[in-house]
C-alpha cells in the first residue's frame, strides 16, 4: 500500500467519524414517526390549514403588534389577558375563560372523550409598569420590549387556532389554547403550577411556544431554587454607633462562605450553577444599615444536585451569621430566608411519542431538530411525568429581556405550521 493510499484512507476515516459524531448530535425520529407525520401532512384538510397560515400572515403580524402594545408586567397581565381571550373567541374557540390566577384558556372540543392536548404561550413579560411598549418598525424589523418573548408565541397560538378552524379539521382529543401567566422571573411558573395542582382537570400532553429557532425541542427542565436572604440589625450612626453589628458586613461574610462551598461543589459532576443576582439595603453612606438583603439563584438539571446545593446554601448562611455574631461585634445579626422561586428538574425522554413527533415534524419542515434544556412552562408537567416540551417561535430575533428587543418575520409562518401540525399529531385526526 502506497503512502498516498494510506493518507487517502485515513482522510476518509476522519470524514466518516466526523459525520457519525454530527449525526449523533442530531436527535433522530424513528421511521414510524417520520412516516406518520408525512402521511398526516399530506392530508387535504391539513394542506388547507397549512396554506391558511400563509394566507393570514398579515393578520398574525397585526395580532403580534396589538398584543405587544398591551403591557403585561409581572403579576399584572390582566389587560392583555382580556384581549387574548376575545381573540381566542374571534378565532373560533368553542369556549374561552380566564381562570382563578389569570390564565386564559380556549377550548376546541375533540370527537372522543379523554385526552387533552395543550398549545401554550405565556402572557407576561419581564418589563415593569411604565415601560414604553410601542412597536417601531425599521425596514422589516419590529422593535419593542416583549415582541419576541413571548408575544410572538401568543400570536402563533391564535394563528394555529384560526387555521385549524378555517380548514374545519376535527380532532380526537380536546385542544386547549392557553395564554399563561407568571412564566418570567418571580412569577415562578405560577400559571402552569395552578393548571397542574391537585384536583384540576387532567392534561395529557403539553406544548409550549417560547424561545427562538424553529426546530428547537426543549425536552429537559432546568430546575432552580431561589432565595431572598435578609440580614437584620439595629442600625445606627457610622461614627456614633461604630462597632455595632452591621448587616452589610454579615452579608459579605455570607457571600464569601457560600461562594467557597458552592464553587467546590459545582466544580464536579453534572452542571450546577449558583449566582447572587441582586443586593440591597442601607439608608446612607454614614449609617450602619438596619437591613441588608440579597437574592440568590441556584440551578441544575439534576433534582438531587439541586437539593444538595440548596442544602449547602442554607448551611453556609447560618454558619456565616453565627461566625459574624461571634466575632466581637456589639449586639447580633438575625437572618430571614425567604424562598422566592422553586422550579423543578426533569426530562421527557427522547423516545416519548411527543418528542418523537416534534423531531419528525421538524424534519418535515426541513428544520434541523435540536434537543435543549431550559426553564420554561413545560418544566412543571415534565416534573410530573406528563409528556411536555417547549418549541421555538421561529423567525429571527434578539435582545430578549432588553428594551431594544427585536423580531423579523423571516419564514415565521414555518414555525406556526410546525406548532400546528405537532398539536394536531398529538391530538389525532378524526375521520
Coordinates of C-alpha atoms in Angstrom, one line a residue:
X1 CA 0.0 0.0 0.0
X2 CA 1.5 3.4 -1.0
X3 CA 1.7 6.3 1.3
X4 CA -0.7 8.2 -0.8
X5 CA -3.3 5.4 -0.5
X6 CA -2.7 5.3 3.3
X7 CA -3.3 9.0 3.6
X8 CA -6.4 8.8 1.5
X9 CA -7.9 6.0 3.7
X10 CA -7.0 7.9 6.9
X11 CA -8.7 11.1 5.5
X12 CA -11.8 9.0 4.6
X13 CA -12.0 7.6 8.1
X14 CA -11.7 11.0 9.6
X15 CA -14.7 12.2 7.4
X16 CA -16.8 9.2 8.3
X17 CA -16.0 9.6 12.0
X18 CA -16.9 13.3 11.9
X19 CA -20.2 12.5 10.1
X20 CA -21.1 9.9 12.7
X21 CA -20.4 12.4 15.6
X22 CA -22.5 15.0 13.8
X23 CA -25.3 12.5 13.3
X24 CA -25.3 11.6 17.0
X25 CA -25.7 15.3 17.9
X26 CA -28.9 15.5 15.8
X27 CA -31.9 13.8 17.5
X28 CA -33.5 11.1 15.4
X29 CA -37.1 10.1 15.0
X30 CA -38.0 6.6 14.1
X31 CA -39.2 5.7 10.6
X32 CA -42.7 5.1 12.0
X33 CA -43.0 8.7 13.3
X34 CA -41.5 10.2 10.2
X35 CA -43.9 8.2 8.2
X36 CA -46.8 9.2 10.4
X37 CA -46.1 13.0 10.1
X38 CA -45.5 12.7 6.3
X39 CA -48.9 11.0 5.9
X40 CA -50.6 13.5 8.2
X41 CA -49.1 16.4 6.4
X42 CA -50.3 15.1 3.1
X43 CA -54.0 15.1 4.0
X44 CA -56.1 17.6 2.1
X45 CA -57.5 19.3 5.2
X46 CA -54.0 19.6 6.7
X47 CA -52.7 21.1 3.5
X48 CA -55.6 23.6 3.6
X49 CA -54.7 24.6 7.2
X50 CA -51.0 25.0 6.3
X51 CA -51.9 27.3 3.4
X52 CA -54.2 29.3 5.7
X53 CA -51.2 30.0 8.0
X54 CA -49.5 31.6 5.0
X55 CA -52.7 33.4 3.8
X56 CA -53.3 35.1 7.2
X57 CA -49.7 36.2 7.8
X58 CA -50.7 39.9 7.7
X59 CA -53.4 39.2 10.4
X60 CA -50.9 37.4 12.5
X61 CA -48.4 40.3 12.2
X62 CA -51.2 42.7 13.3
X63 CA -52.1 40.4 16.2
X64 CA -48.4 40.5 17.3
X65 CA -48.2 44.2 17.3
X66 CA -51.6 44.7 19.0
X67 CA -50.7 42.3 21.9
X68 CA -47.1 43.6 22.2
X69 CA -48.5 47.2 22.8
X70 CA -50.7 45.9 25.7
X71 CA -48.3 46.0 28.8
X72 CA -48.1 42.7 30.7
X73 CA -45.8 43.4 33.7
X74 CA -45.1 40.5 36.1
X75 CA -48.3 39.8 38.1
X76 CA -50.2 42.4 36.1
X77 CA -51.2 40.5 32.9
X78 CA -55.0 41.1 33.2
X79 CA -55.4 43.7 30.5
X80 CA -53.5 41.6 27.9
X81 CA -55.4 38.5 29.2
X82 CA -58.8 40.1 28.5
X83 CA -57.7 40.9 24.9
X84 CA -56.2 37.5 24.3
X85 CA -59.5 35.9 25.5
X86 CA -61.5 37.9 23.0
X87 CA -59.0 37.0 20.2
X88 CA -59.4 33.3 21.1
X89 CA -63.2 33.7 20.8
X90 CA -62.9 35.5 17.5
X91 CA -60.5 32.7 16.2
X92 CA -63.2 30.2 16.8
X93 CA -62.7 28.7 20.3
X94 CA -65.9 27.0 21.4
X95 CA -65.4 28.4 24.9
X96 CA -62.9 30.8 26.4
X97 CA -62.3 31.8 30.0
X98 CA -59.9 33.3 32.5
X99 CA -59.1 31.1 35.5
X100 CA -58.5 32.0 39.1
X101 CA -54.9 33.1 38.7
X102 CA -55.3 34.8 35.3
X103 CA -54.5 32.1 32.7
X104 CA -56.6 32.4 29.5
X105 CA -57.9 29.2 28.2
X106 CA -59.7 28.5 24.9
X107 CA -61.3 25.1 24.3
X108 CA -61.7 23.3 21.0
X109 CA -63.6 20.0 21.6
X110 CA -62.5 16.7 20.2
X111 CA -64.7 13.9 19.0
X112 CA -63.5 11.5 21.6
X113 CA -63.6 11.8 25.4
X114 CA -60.4 11.5 27.4
X115 CA -57.2 13.0 26.0
X116 CA -56.4 16.7 26.4
X117 CA -53.6 18.4 24.5
X118 CA -52.3 22.0 25.2
X119 CA -50.7 24.6 23.0
X120 CA -49.4 27.3 25.2
X121 CA -47.5 30.7 25.2
X122 CA -47.0 33.0 28.2
X123 CA -48.8 36.3 28.6
X124 CA -46.2 38.0 30.9
X125 CA -43.1 39.9 30.0
X126 CA -40.2 40.9 32.3
X127 CA -40.8 44.6 31.9
X128 CA -42.2 46.7 34.8
X129 CA -45.1 49.1 34.7
X130 CA -44.4 52.3 32.8
X131 CA -42.2 50.6 30.2
X132 CA -42.8 52.0 26.7
X133 CA -44.0 49.0 24.7
X134 CA -44.8 50.9 21.5
X135 CA -43.7 48.8 18.4
X136 CA -41.4 50.6 16.0
X137 CA -40.5 49.3 12.5
X138 CA -37.2 49.8 10.8
X139 CA -37.3 48.0 7.4
X140 CA -38.6 44.5 8.0
X141 CA -37.6 44.6 11.7
X142 CA -40.1 45.1 14.6
X143 CA -38.7 46.6 17.8
X144 CA -40.4 46.6 21.2
X145 CA -39.9 45.1 24.7
X146 CA -41.5 41.7 24.6
X147 CA -42.0 41.5 20.9
X148 CA -40.5 38.1 20.8
X149 CA -40.6 36.8 24.3
X150 CA -43.3 35.7 24.3
X151 CA -45.8 37.8 22.5
X152 CA -44.9 36.1 19.2
X153 CA -45.8 32.8 20.8
X154 CA -49.3 34.2 21.7
X155 CA -49.8 35.4 18.1
X156 CA -48.8 31.9 16.9
X157 CA -51.3 30.2 19.2
X158 CA -54.1 32.4 17.7
X159 CA -52.9 31.7 14.2
X160 CA -52.9 28.0 14.7
X161 CA -56.5 28.1 16.1
X162 CA -57.7 30.2 13.1
X163 CA -56.1 27.8 10.6
X164 CA -57.5 24.6 12.2
X165 CA -61.0 26.1 12.3
X166 CA -60.9 27.5 8.8
X167 CA -59.8 24.1 7.4
X168 CA -62.6 22.5 9.5
X169 CA -60.3 19.9 10.9
X170 CA -61.8 17.5 13.5
X171 CA -59.5 16.1 16.2
X172 CA -60.0 13.2 18.5
X173 CA -58.6 14.9 21.6
X174 CA -59.7 18.2 23.1
X175 CA -57.2 21.0 22.5
X176 CA -56.7 23.8 25.0
X177 CA -55.2 27.0 23.5
X178 CA -53.6 28.8 26.5
X179 CA -52.1 32.2 27.3
X180 CA -50.5 31.6 30.7
X181 CA -49.4 34.0 33.5
X182 CA -46.3 34.1 35.6
X183 CA -43.6 32.4 33.4
X184 CA -41.0 35.0 33.9
X185 CA -38.8 35.7 36.9
X186 CA -40.5 35.8 40.2
X187 CA -43.7 34.6 38.5
X188 CA -42.1 31.2 39.2
X189 CA -44.3 29.4 36.6
X190 CA -47.4 30.2 38.8
X191 CA -49.8 29.9 35.9
X192 CA -48.8 26.4 34.9
X193 CA -48.4 25.3 38.6
X194 CA -52.0 26.3 39.0
X195 CA -53.1 24.2 36.0
X196 CA -51.4 21.1 37.3
X197 CA -52.3 21.4 41.0
X198 CA -54.2 18.6 42.6
X199 CA -57.8 18.4 41.8
X200 CA -57.5 20.2 38.4
X201 CA -58.8 18.6 35.2
X202 CA -56.1 16.4 33.7
X203 CA -53.8 17.5 30.8
X204 CA -52.2 14.6 28.9
X205 CA -49.8 16.5 26.6
X206 CA -48.3 19.9 26.8
X207 CA -46.6 22.0 24.1
X208 CA -45.3 25.5 24.9
X209 CA -44.0 28.0 22.4
X210 CA -41.1 30.0 23.8
X211 CA -37.5 30.7 22.7
X212 CA -36.0 31.2 19.3
X213 CA -35.2 28.9 16.4
X214 CA -37.6 26.6 14.6
X215 CA -36.6 23.0 15.3
X216 CA -35.9 23.6 19.0
X217 CA -37.3 20.8 21.1
X218 CA -36.8 21.7 24.8
X219 CA -37.5 18.3 26.4
X220 CA -35.5 18.8 29.7
X221 CA -36.4 21.0 32.6
X222 CA -33.7 23.1 34.2
X223 CA -34.6 23.2 37.8
X224 CA -33.9 26.2 40.0
X225 CA -34.4 27.3 43.6
X226 CA -34.2 31.0 44.6
X227 CA -34.0 32.7 48.0
X228 CA -34.1 36.2 49.4
X229 CA -31.7 36.3 52.3
X230 CA -32.4 39.2 54.7
X231 CA -29.9 40.2 57.3
X232 CA -31.2 42.5 60.1
X233 CA -29.7 44.6 62.9
X234 CA -30.4 47.7 65.0
X235 CA -28.8 50.2 62.7
X236 CA -27.2 53.4 63.8
X237 CA -24.7 56.2 63.0
X238 CA -21.4 55.1 61.4
X239 CA -19.4 57.1 63.9
X240 CA -21.5 57.2 67.0
X241 CA -22.5 53.5 66.9
X242 CA -19.3 52.2 65.5
X243 CA -18.8 48.6 66.4
X244 CA -22.5 47.7 66.2
X245 CA -23.4 44.6 64.2
X246 CA -23.6 45.6 60.6
X247 CA -26.0 43.6 58.2
X248 CA -23.9 44.5 55.2
X249 CA -20.8 43.1 56.8
X250 CA -22.6 39.9 57.7
X251 CA -23.9 39.7 54.1
X252 CA -20.3 39.9 52.8
X253 CA -19.2 37.1 55.1
X254 CA -22.2 35.0 53.9
X255 CA -21.4 35.5 50.2
X256 CA -17.8 34.5 50.8
X257 CA -18.8 31.4 52.8
X258 CA -21.4 30.3 50.2
X259 CA -19.2 31.0 47.2
X260 CA -16.4 28.9 48.6
X261 CA -18.6 26.0 49.4
X262 CA -20.7 26.2 46.2
X263 CA -17.6 26.6 44.0
X264 CA -16.1 23.4 45.3
X265 CA -19.4 21.5 44.9
X266 CA -20.1 22.8 41.3
X267 CA -16.5 22.0 40.1
X268 CA -17.5 18.3 39.8
X269 CA -20.5 16.4 38.5
X270 CA -23.4 17.4 36.2
X271 CA -23.6 21.1 35.6
X272 CA -25.0 23.0 38.6
X273 CA -24.8 26.8 38.9
X274 CA -25.2 29.5 41.6
X275 CA -25.5 33.3 41.4
X276 CA -26.0 36.2 43.7
X277 CA -28.1 38.3 41.4
X278 CA -29.3 41.3 43.5
X279 CA -28.2 43.1 46.6
X280 CA -29.9 45.9 48.5
X281 CA -30.3 47.7 51.8
X282 CA -29.0 50.7 53.7
X283 CA -30.1 54.3 54.1
X284 CA -26.9 56.4 53.6
X285 CA -23.2 56.2 53.4
X286 CA -22.8 57.3 57.0
X287 CA -25.4 55.0 58.5
X288 CA -25.0 51.4 59.8
X289 CA -27.9 49.7 57.9
X290 CA -30.7 48.0 59.8
X291 CA -31.2 45.6 56.9
X292 CA -29.3 44.1 54.1
X293 CA -30.6 41.6 51.6
X294 CA -29.5 39.5 48.6
X295 CA -31.3 37.3 46.0
X296 CA -29.7 34.1 45.1
X297 CA -30.4 31.7 42.2
X298 CA -29.2 28.0 42.0
X299 CA -29.8 25.7 39.1
X300 CA -29.3 22.2 38.0
X301 CA -30.7 19.6 35.5
X302 CA -30.4 17.1 38.4
X303 CA -33.1 17.2 41.1
X304 CA -30.7 15.6 43.5
X305 CA -27.9 18.1 42.9
X306 CA -30.4 20.9 43.2
X307 CA -31.3 19.7 46.6
X308 CA -27.7 19.3 47.6
X309 CA -26.6 22.9 46.6
X310 CA -29.8 24.1 48.3
X311 CA -28.6 22.5 51.5
X312 CA -25.1 24.0 51.0
X313 CA -26.7 27.4 50.7
X314 CA -28.8 27.1 53.9
X315 CA -25.9 25.7 55.9
X316 CA -23.4 28.4 54.7
X317 CA -25.9 31.2 55.5
X318 CA -26.3 30.0 59.1
X319 CA -22.6 29.4 59.6
X320 CA -21.7 32.8 58.3
X321 CA -24.2 34.6 60.7
X322 CA -23.0 32.5 63.6
X323 CA -19.4 33.3 62.9
X324 CA -20.1 37.0 62.4
X325 CA -22.0 37.3 65.6
X326 CA -19.2 35.6 67.4
X327 CA -16.5 38.0 66.0
X328 CA -16.8 40.5 68.8
X329 CA -19.3 42.9 67.4
X330 CA -22.0 44.6 69.6
X331 CA -25.4 43.1 69.6
X332 CA -26.2 40.5 66.8
X333 CA -27.5 40.0 63.3
X334 CA -30.6 37.9 62.6
X335 CA -31.2 36.1 59.3
X336 CA -34.5 35.5 57.5
X337 CA -34.5 33.2 54.5
X338 CA -37.5 33.6 52.1
X339 CA -37.8 31.1 49.2
X340 CA -38.8 33.2 46.1
X341 CA -38.5 30.6 43.4
X342 CA -38.8 26.8 43.1
X343 CA -38.7 25.3 39.6
X344 CA -38.4 21.5 39.2
X345 CA -35.9 19.4 37.1
X346 CA -36.8 16.6 34.9
X347 CA -36.8 15.2 31.3
X348 CA -39.3 14.0 28.7
X349 CA -37.4 11.0 27.2
X350 CA -36.3 11.2 23.6
X351 CA -38.4 8.1 22.8
X352 CA -41.6 9.6 24.1
X353 CA -44.2 9.9 21.3
X354 CA -44.4 13.7 21.8
X355 CA -40.7 14.2 21.5
X356 CA -40.5 11.8 18.5
X357 CA -43.3 13.7 16.8
X358 CA -41.6 17.0 17.4
X359 CA -38.4 15.7 15.8
X360 CA -40.4 14.2 12.9
X361 CA -42.4 17.4 12.4
X362 CA -39.1 19.4 12.4
X363 CA -37.8 17.0 9.7
X364 CA -41.0 17.5 7.7
X365 CA -40.3 21.3 7.6
X366 CA -36.6 20.8 6.9
X367 CA -35.8 22.4 10.3
X368 CA -32.8 20.8 11.9
X369 CA -34.1 19.5 15.3
X370 CA -32.2 20.2 18.4
X371 CA -32.9 18.9 21.9
X372 CA -32.4 21.6 24.6
X373 CA -32.7 22.2 28.3
X374 CA -34.3 25.2 29.9
X375 CA -36.6 26.6 32.5
X376 CA -40.0 27.0 30.7
X377 CA -43.7 26.4 31.2
X378 CA -43.1 22.8 30.2
X379 CA -41.0 22.3 33.3
X380 CA -44.0 21.6 35.6
X381 CA -45.6 18.9 33.5
X382 CA -42.2 17.4 32.8
X383 CA -41.5 17.1 36.5
X384 CA -44.9 15.3 37.0
X385 CA -44.1 12.7 34.2
X386 CA -46.5 14.3 31.8
X387 CA -45.3 14.5 28.2
X388 CA -44.2 18.1 27.6
X389 CA -41.9 20.1 25.5
X390 CA -41.2 23.7 24.5
X391 CA -40.7 24.6 20.9
X392 CA -39.3 27.7 19.2
X393 CA -41.2 30.7 17.8
X394 CA -39.1 30.9 14.6
X395 CA -38.4 34.0 12.6
X396 CA -35.3 35.8 13.6
X397 CA -34.9 37.9 16.7
X398 CA -32.7 39.1 19.5
X399 CA -32.1 41.2 22.7
X400 CA -34.7 39.3 24.7
X401 CA -35.4 40.9 28.1
X402 CA -33.9 44.2 26.8
X403 CA -35.7 47.4 25.8
X404 CA -34.4 47.1 22.2
X405 CA -35.8 43.6 21.7
X406 CA -36.4 42.8 18.0
X407 CA -38.0 40.3 15.7
X408 CA -38.1 39.8 11.9
X409 CA -40.7 37.7 10.1
X410 CA -38.1 35.5 8.3
X411 CA -40.0 32.4 7.4
X412 CA -42.0 32.9 10.5
X413 CA -45.0 31.0 9.1
X414 CA -43.0 27.8 9.1
X415 CA -42.8 27.9 12.9
X416 CA -46.6 28.3 13.1
X417 CA -47.1 25.4 10.7
X418 CA -44.8 23.3 12.8
X419 CA -46.6 24.1 16.1
X420 CA -50.0 23.4 14.5
X421 CA -49.0 20.2 12.8
X422 CA -47.4 18.9 16.0
X423 CA -50.5 19.8 18.0
X424 CA -52.7 18.0 15.5
X425 CA -50.5 14.9 15.5
X426 CA -50.7 14.8 19.3
X427 CA -54.5 15.3 19.3
X428 CA -55.2 12.8 16.5
X429 CA -57.3 13.5 13.4
X430 CA -60.9 12.3 13.5
X431 CA -62.3 10.9 10.2

